[in-house]
mmCIF file of C-alpha atoms in Angstrom:
data_model
loop_
_atom_site.group_PDB
_atom_site.id
_atom_site.type_symbol
_atom_site.label_atom_id
_atom_site.label_comp_id
_atom_site.label_asym_id
_atom_site.label_seq_id
_atom_site.Cartn_x
_atom_site.Cartn_y
_atom_site.Cartn_z
ATOM 1 C CA MET A 1 97.537 11.402 115.245
ATOM 2 C CA TRP A 2 98.427 15.085 114.994
ATOM 3 C CA ALA A 3 95.034 15.777 113.464
ATOM 4 C CA PHE A 4 93.374 14.097 116.462
ATOM 5 C CA ILE A 5 95.464 16.159 118.908
ATOM 6 C CA ASP A 6 94.682 19.391 117.046
ATOM 7 C CA ARG A 7 90.976 18.601 117.016
ATOM 8 C CA TYR A 8 90.711 17.756 120.717
ATOM 9 C CA LYS A 9 93.486 19.958 122.122
ATOM 10 C CA LEU A 10 91.220 21.765 124.592
ATOM 11 C CA GLU A 11 89.771 18.523 125.904
ATOM 12 C CA LEU A 12 93.220 16.952 126.216
ATOM 13 C CA LEU A 13 94.603 20.037 127.975
ATOM 14 C CA SER A 14 91.695 20.017 130.424
ATOM 15 C CA ALA A 15 92.161 16.305 131.121
ATOM 16 C CA TRP A 16 95.883 16.814 131.702
ATOM 17 C CA ALA A 17 95.204 19.712 134.122
ATOM 18 C CA LEU A 18 92.682 17.622 136.054
ATOM 19 C CA VAL A 19 95.037 14.650 136.325
ATOM 20 C CA ALA A 20 97.914 16.927 137.385
ATOM 21 C CA PHE A 21 95.735 18.571 140.073
ATOM 22 C CA VAL A 22 94.531 15.242 141.467
ATOM 23 C CA SER A 23 98.051 13.819 141.406
ATOM 24 C CA TRP A 24 99.443 16.856 143.210
ATOM 25 C CA HIS A 25 96.646 16.740 145.772
ATOM 26 C CA TYR A 26 97.290 13.066 146.362
ATOM 27 C CA GLU A 27 100.942 13.816 147.242
ATOM 28 C CA SER A 28 100.039 16.743 149.513
ATOM 29 C CA SER A 29 99.166 16.444 153.211
ATOM 30 C CA CYS A 30 96.549 19.183 153.445
ATOM 31 C CA GLY A 31 93.678 16.755 153.781
ATOM 32 C CA VAL A 32 90.356 16.682 151.968
ATOM 33 C CA PHE A 33 89.700 18.605 148.740
ATOM 34 C CA PHE A 34 88.974 22.322 149.294
ATOM 35 C CA TYR A 35 89.803 22.071 152.981
ATOM 36 C CA SER A 36 91.058 25.360 154.490
ATOM 37 C CA ASP A 37 94.641 24.104 154.641
ATOM 38 C CA CYS A 38 94.364 23.022 151.039
ATOM 39 C CA PHE A 39 93.131 26.475 149.960
ATOM 40 C CA SER A 40 96.273 27.957 151.465
ATOM 41 C CA ILE A 41 98.376 25.559 149.441
ATOM 42 C CA TYR A 42 96.295 26.310 146.334
ATOM 43 C CA TRP A 43 96.992 30.018 146.826
ATOM 44 C CA ASP A 44 100.695 29.411 147.247
ATOM 45 C CA GLY A 45 100.685 27.390 144.047
ATOM 46 C CA PHE A 46 98.793 30.088 142.170
ATOM 47 C CA ARG A 47 101.256 32.749 143.310
ATOM 48 C CA TRP A 48 104.140 30.441 142.347
ATOM 49 C CA ILE A 49 102.741 30.248 138.809
ATOM 50 C CA ALA A 50 101.591 33.898 138.485
ATOM 51 C CA LEU A 51 104.847 35.369 139.791
ATOM 52 C CA LEU A 52 106.884 33.064 137.502
ATOM 53 C CA LYS A 53 108.751 31.640 140.470
ATOM 54 C CA TRP A 54 108.737 28.319 138.589
ATOM 55 C CA VAL A 55 111.170 29.889 136.108
ATOM 56 C CA GLU A 56 114.015 30.238 138.584
ATOM 57 C CA PRO A 57 115.093 26.567 138.684
ATOM 58 C CA TYR A 58 115.128 26.480 134.866
ATOM 59 C CA GLN A 59 116.738 29.846 134.116
ATOM 60 C CA THR A 60 119.774 28.380 132.363
ATOM 61 C CA LEU A 61 117.661 25.990 130.305
ATOM 62 C CA LEU A 62 115.142 28.666 129.335
ATOM 63 C CA ALA A 63 117.934 31.108 128.462
ATOM 64 C CA GLY A 64 119.468 28.479 126.197
ATOM 65 C CA LEU A 65 116.123 27.790 124.522
ATOM 66 C CA ALA A 66 115.559 31.531 124.047
ATOM 67 C CA ALA A 67 119.016 31.917 122.501
ATOM 68 C CA LEU A 68 118.350 28.945 120.236
ATOM 69 C CA ALA A 69 115.004 30.403 119.148
ATOM 70 C CA ALA A 70 116.595 33.816 118.522
ATOM 71 C CA GLY A 71 119.352 32.222 116.468
ATOM 72 C CA LYS A 72 116.869 30.258 114.406
ATOM 73 C CA PHE A 73 114.799 33.394 113.830
ATOM 74 C CA ALA A 74 117.909 35.309 112.735
ATOM 75 C CA LEU A 75 118.908 32.539 110.309
ATOM 76 C CA THR A 76 115.380 32.333 108.899
ATOM 77 C CA ALA A 77 115.235 36.113 108.460
ATOM 78 C CA ALA A 78 118.672 36.156 106.809
ATOM 79 C CA ARG A 79 117.700 33.331 104.444
ATOM 80 C CA HIS A 80 114.441 35.052 103.575
ATOM 81 C CA SER A 81 116.284 38.324 102.954
ATOM 82 C CA THR A 82 118.840 36.562 100.737
ATOM 83 C CA GLU A 83 116.127 34.800 98.749
ATOM 84 C CA THR A 84 114.212 38.059 98.295
ATOM 85 C CA ALA A 85 117.341 39.884 97.140
ATOM 86 C CA ALA A 86 118.126 37.056 94.700
ATOM 87 C CA LYS A 87 114.589 37.170 93.263
ATOM 88 C CA LEU A 88 114.783 40.932 92.805
ATOM 89 C CA GLU A 89 118.198 40.637 91.143
ATOM 90 C CA ASN A 90 116.922 37.895 88.827
ATOM 91 C CA ALA A 91 113.883 39.997 87.936
ATOM 92 C CA LYS A 92 116.108 42.966 87.075
ATOM 93 C CA SER A 93 118.414 40.761 85.002
ATOM 94 C CA LYS A 94 115.489 39.272 83.082
ATOM 95 C CA GLU A 95 113.986 42.703 82.434
ATOM 96 C CA ALA A 96 117.347 43.960 81.121
ATOM 97 C CA ALA A 97 117.653 40.873 78.904
ATOM 98 C CA LEU A 98 114.151 41.381 77.472
ATOM 99 C CA ILE A 99 114.877 45.039 76.697
ATOM 100 C CA ALA A 100 118.197 44.164 75.039
ATOM 101 C CA CYS A 101 116.638 41.454 72.877
ATOM 102 C CA SER A 102 113.798 43.731 71.799
ATOM 103 C CA ILE A 103 115.939 46.757 70.891
ATOM 104 C CA VAL A 104 118.695 44.841 69.112
ATOM 105 C CA ALA A 105 116.130 42.704 67.251
ATOM 106 C CA ASP A 106 114.404 45.878 66.022
ATOM 107 C CA GLU A 107 117.700 47.227 64.688
ATOM 108 C CA PHE A 108 118.392 44.000 62.766
ATOM 109 C CA ARG A 109 114.893 44.267 61.295
ATOM 110 C CA ASP A 110 115.652 47.859 60.290
ATOM 111 C CA ALA A 111 118.882 46.636 58.692
ATOM 112 C CA THR A 112 116.853 44.707 56.110
ATOM 113 C CA ASN A 113 115.330 48.007 54.932
ATOM 114 C CA GLU A 114 118.736 49.648 54.642
ATOM 115 C CA LEU A 115 120.069 46.671 52.707
ATOM 116 C CA SER A 116 117.093 46.957 50.343
ATOM 117 C CA LYS A 117 118.178 50.537 49.589
ATOM 118 C CA VAL A 118 121.628 49.276 48.672
ATOM 119 C CA VAL A 119 120.172 46.672 46.304
ATOM 120 C CA GLY A 120 117.795 49.184 44.749
ATOM 121 C CA ALA A 121 120.430 51.861 44.164
ATOM 122 C CA GLY A 122 123.187 49.519 43.039
ATOM 123 C CA MET A 123 126.199 51.352 41.637
ATOM 124 C CA MET A 124 124.242 54.638 41.482
ATOM 125 C CA LEU A 125 124.292 54.901 45.290
ATOM 126 C CA ILE A 126 126.426 57.990 45.956
ATOM 127 C CA LYS A 127 126.084 58.133 49.725
ATOM 128 C CA PRO A 128 125.565 54.867 51.624
ATOM 129 C CA PRO A 129 122.652 54.771 54.038
ATOM 130 C CA PRO A 130 123.450 55.215 57.728
ATOM 131 C CA SER A 131 123.985 52.209 59.945
ATOM 132 C CA PRO A 132 120.790 51.111 61.686
ATOM 133 C CA PHE A 133 122.789 49.755 64.640
ATOM 134 C CA ILE A 134 122.613 52.830 66.836
ATOM 135 C CA GLN A 135 121.972 51.191 70.184
ATOM 136 C CA SER A 136 123.088 47.603 69.613
ATOM 137 C CA GLN A 137 126.584 48.118 70.966
ATOM 138 C CA THR A 138 125.122 49.560 74.172
ATOM 139 C CA TYR A 139 123.089 46.406 74.761
ATOM 140 C CA MET A 140 125.714 43.914 73.598
ATOM 141 C CA ALA A 141 126.859 43.369 77.207
ATOM 142 C CA SER A 142 123.297 42.348 78.122
ATOM 143 C CA LEU A 143 123.270 39.816 75.286
ATOM 144 C CA HIS A 144 126.553 38.401 76.589
ATOM 145 C CA SER A 145 124.888 38.102 80.010
ATOM 146 C CA ILE A 146 122.063 36.047 78.492
ATOM 147 C CA ASN A 147 124.657 33.760 76.936
ATOM 148 C CA PRO A 148 128.265 34.598 75.955
ATOM 149 C CA MET A 149 127.818 32.681 72.706
ATOM 150 C CA LEU A 150 124.740 34.743 71.847
ATOM 151 C CA GLY A 151 126.650 37.995 72.321
ATOM 152 C CA SER A 152 129.481 36.755 70.093
ATOM 153 C CA ILE A 153 127.121 35.556 67.341
ATOM 154 C CA VAL A 154 125.096 38.770 67.272
ATOM 155 C CA SER A 155 128.229 40.925 67.358
ATOM 156 C CA ALA A 156 129.798 39.065 64.423
ATOM 157 C CA GLN A 157 126.616 39.240 62.310
ATOM 158 C CA LYS A 158 126.201 42.919 63.151
ATOM 159 C CA ARG A 159 129.738 43.646 61.941
ATOM 160 C CA ASP A 160 129.217 41.823 58.613
ATOM 161 C CA ILE A 161 125.848 43.442 57.927
ATOM 162 C CA GLU A 162 127.043 46.902 58.928
ATOM 163 C CA ASN A 163 130.057 46.652 56.604
ATOM 164 C CA SER A 164 127.763 45.681 53.724
ATOM 165 C CA ILE A 165 125.503 48.677 54.365
ATOM 166 C CA ILE A 166 128.350 51.177 54.716
ATOM 167 C CA SER A 167 130.238 49.896 51.658
ATOM 168 C CA GLY A 168 127.103 50.486 49.598
ATOM 169 C CA GLY A 169 127.438 49.983 45.842
ATOM 170 C CA ALA A 170 131.032 48.878 46.072
ATOM 171 C CA GLN A 171 129.792 45.481 47.255
ATOM 172 C CA GLY A 172 126.275 45.806 45.915
ATOM 173 C CA ARG A 173 126.121 42.352 44.359
ATOM 174 C CA TYR A 174 122.620 41.037 44.677
ATOM 175 C CA HIS A 175 123.523 37.663 46.171
ATOM 176 C CA HIS A 176 125.832 39.187 48.766
ATOM 177 C CA ILE A 177 123.243 41.751 49.860
ATOM 178 C CA HIS A 178 120.509 39.122 49.921
ATOM 179 C CA GLU A 179 122.703 36.996 52.136
ATOM 180 C CA MET A 180 123.122 39.933 54.522
ATOM 181 C CA LYS A 181 119.365 40.487 54.492
ATOM 182 C CA ALA A 182 118.881 36.824 55.297
ATOM 183 C CA LYS A 183 121.274 37.128 58.247
ATOM 184 C CA SER A 184 119.383 40.185 59.468
ATOM 185 C CA TYR A 185 116.079 38.322 59.390
ATOM 186 C CA VAL A 186 117.589 35.272 61.118
ATOM 187 C CA VAL A 187 119.174 37.299 63.945
ATOM 188 C CA TRP A 188 115.947 39.260 64.376
ATOM 189 C CA HIS A 189 114.004 35.990 64.706
ATOM 190 C CA LEU A 190 116.725 34.509 66.952
ATOM 191 C CA LEU A 191 116.525 37.339 69.489
ATOM 192 C CA LEU A 192 112.728 37.332 69.593
ATOM 193 C CA ALA A 193 112.642 33.551 70.042
ATOM 194 C CA ILE A 194 115.190 33.651 72.867
ATOM 195 C CA SER A 195 113.377 36.516 74.627
ATOM 196 C CA GLN A 196 110.321 34.249 74.896
ATOM 197 C CA ARG A 197 112.381 31.434 76.438
ATOM 198 C CA LEU A 198 114.502 33.182 79.062
ATOM 199 C CA ASP A 199 114.704 31.536 82.459
ATOM 200 C CA ASP A 200 113.903 33.371 85.706
ATOM 201 C CA SER A 201 117.389 34.906 85.832
ATOM 202 C CA GLY A 202 117.314 36.155 82.239
ATOM 203 C CA LYS A 203 119.573 33.411 80.848
ATOM 204 C CA TYR A 204 119.252 31.062 77.888
ATOM 205 C CA ASP A 205 121.269 27.953 77.114
ATOM 206 C CA LEU A 206 122.172 27.892 73.430
ATOM 207 C CA ASN A 207 123.491 24.349 73.890
ATOM 208 C CA ASN A 208 119.971 23.215 74.657
ATOM 209 C CA PRO A 209 119.284 20.090 72.554
ATOM 210 C CA ASN A 210 115.855 21.514 71.728
ATOM 211 C CA ARG A 211 116.610 23.870 68.872
ATOM 212 C CA LEU A 212 114.630 27.022 68.294
ATOM 213 C CA PRO A 213 111.708 26.827 65.872
ATOM 214 C CA ALA A 214 112.534 28.284 62.467
ATOM 215 C CA GLY A 215 109.082 29.875 62.131
ATOM 216 C CA PRO A 216 108.789 32.030 58.989
ATOM 217 C CA LEU A 217 112.518 31.894 58.213
ATOM 218 C CA PRO A 218 112.374 29.120 55.560
ATOM 219 C CA ASP A 219 109.891 31.133 53.452
ATOM 220 C CA ILE A 220 111.871 34.354 53.891
ATOM 221 C CA LEU A 221 115.159 32.726 52.888
ATOM 222 C CA SER A 222 113.467 31.013 49.946
ATOM 223 C CA ARG A 223 112.313 34.396 48.600
ATOM 224 C CA LEU A 224 115.856 35.704 48.963
ATOM 225 C CA ASN A 225 117.216 32.578 47.218
ATOM 226 C CA ILE A 226 119.467 31.816 50.214
ATOM 227 C CA ARG A 227 120.036 28.298 51.504
ATOM 228 C CA PRO A 228 119.811 28.055 55.335
ATOM 229 C CA GLU A 229 122.929 25.855 55.389
ATOM 230 C CA SER A 230 124.980 28.732 53.983
ATOM 231 C CA LEU A 231 124.377 30.867 57.095
ATOM 232 C CA VAL A 232 127.418 29.791 59.079
ATOM 233 C CA GLY A 233 127.024 30.300 62.818
ATOM 234 C CA LEU A 234 123.239 30.610 62.591
ATOM 235 C CA TYR A 235 121.987 27.486 60.864
ATOM 236 C CA SER A 236 122.685 25.119 63.770
ATOM 237 C CA LEU A 237 120.572 27.168 66.188
ATOM 238 C CA PHE A 238 117.242 26.362 64.521
ATOM 239 C CA ASP A 239 115.083 23.360 63.830
ATOM 240 C CA TRP A 240 114.734 23.673 60.075
ATOM 241 C CA PRO A 241 112.039 21.708 58.241
ATOM 242 C CA LYS A 242 113.245 18.630 56.427
ATOM 243 C CA ALA A 243 113.610 19.166 52.702
#
């Protein structure tokens, strides 16, 4: 129906105007169409329309409609402004989350190199290598914003790995260092995987029943002779291949 009205709106408007004119003329007493008395009435009607005299009887109604329209416009503008602000805030949050995941993941990857130095030097290591976690603490708040559990997990693994690097040869047992290397690889993969799955507001639900893909982790842990099940706090986050 609305499509029909939209298509023939000019024709319908013209028909309405013609019917209204004939109906008005029928009620008038000026006589025949286009008679001199009728022209005078036509002119009065034209001036009544042109000078907006027809508004006067409906001033209160029109003022109410104008106020209603203004209120609706204000609400629509406010809603649009709120939605725009929310989108911008979400975009900023997601960008901050992506940066945090990238930088912290890189430092966990660098930690594997530092742990290799500890294994290679063994008890001959006089001065332990420096901690690779230079910026991680700065971005830990952003990881907590992604998911509080993520921030806690990464912080705990960072502390264990950092202690192993700093202690150097004193705890330079191969299995212990390999376990720390395994944790470094797993956290590195964890952060990269989550960064690819952030929602529009830069969040990620670690309780999601769909676990993260393990990717290359099984092969890496196998080379380090570390069982995935031994990585407490990390194992349950991934979908490990069935043995």
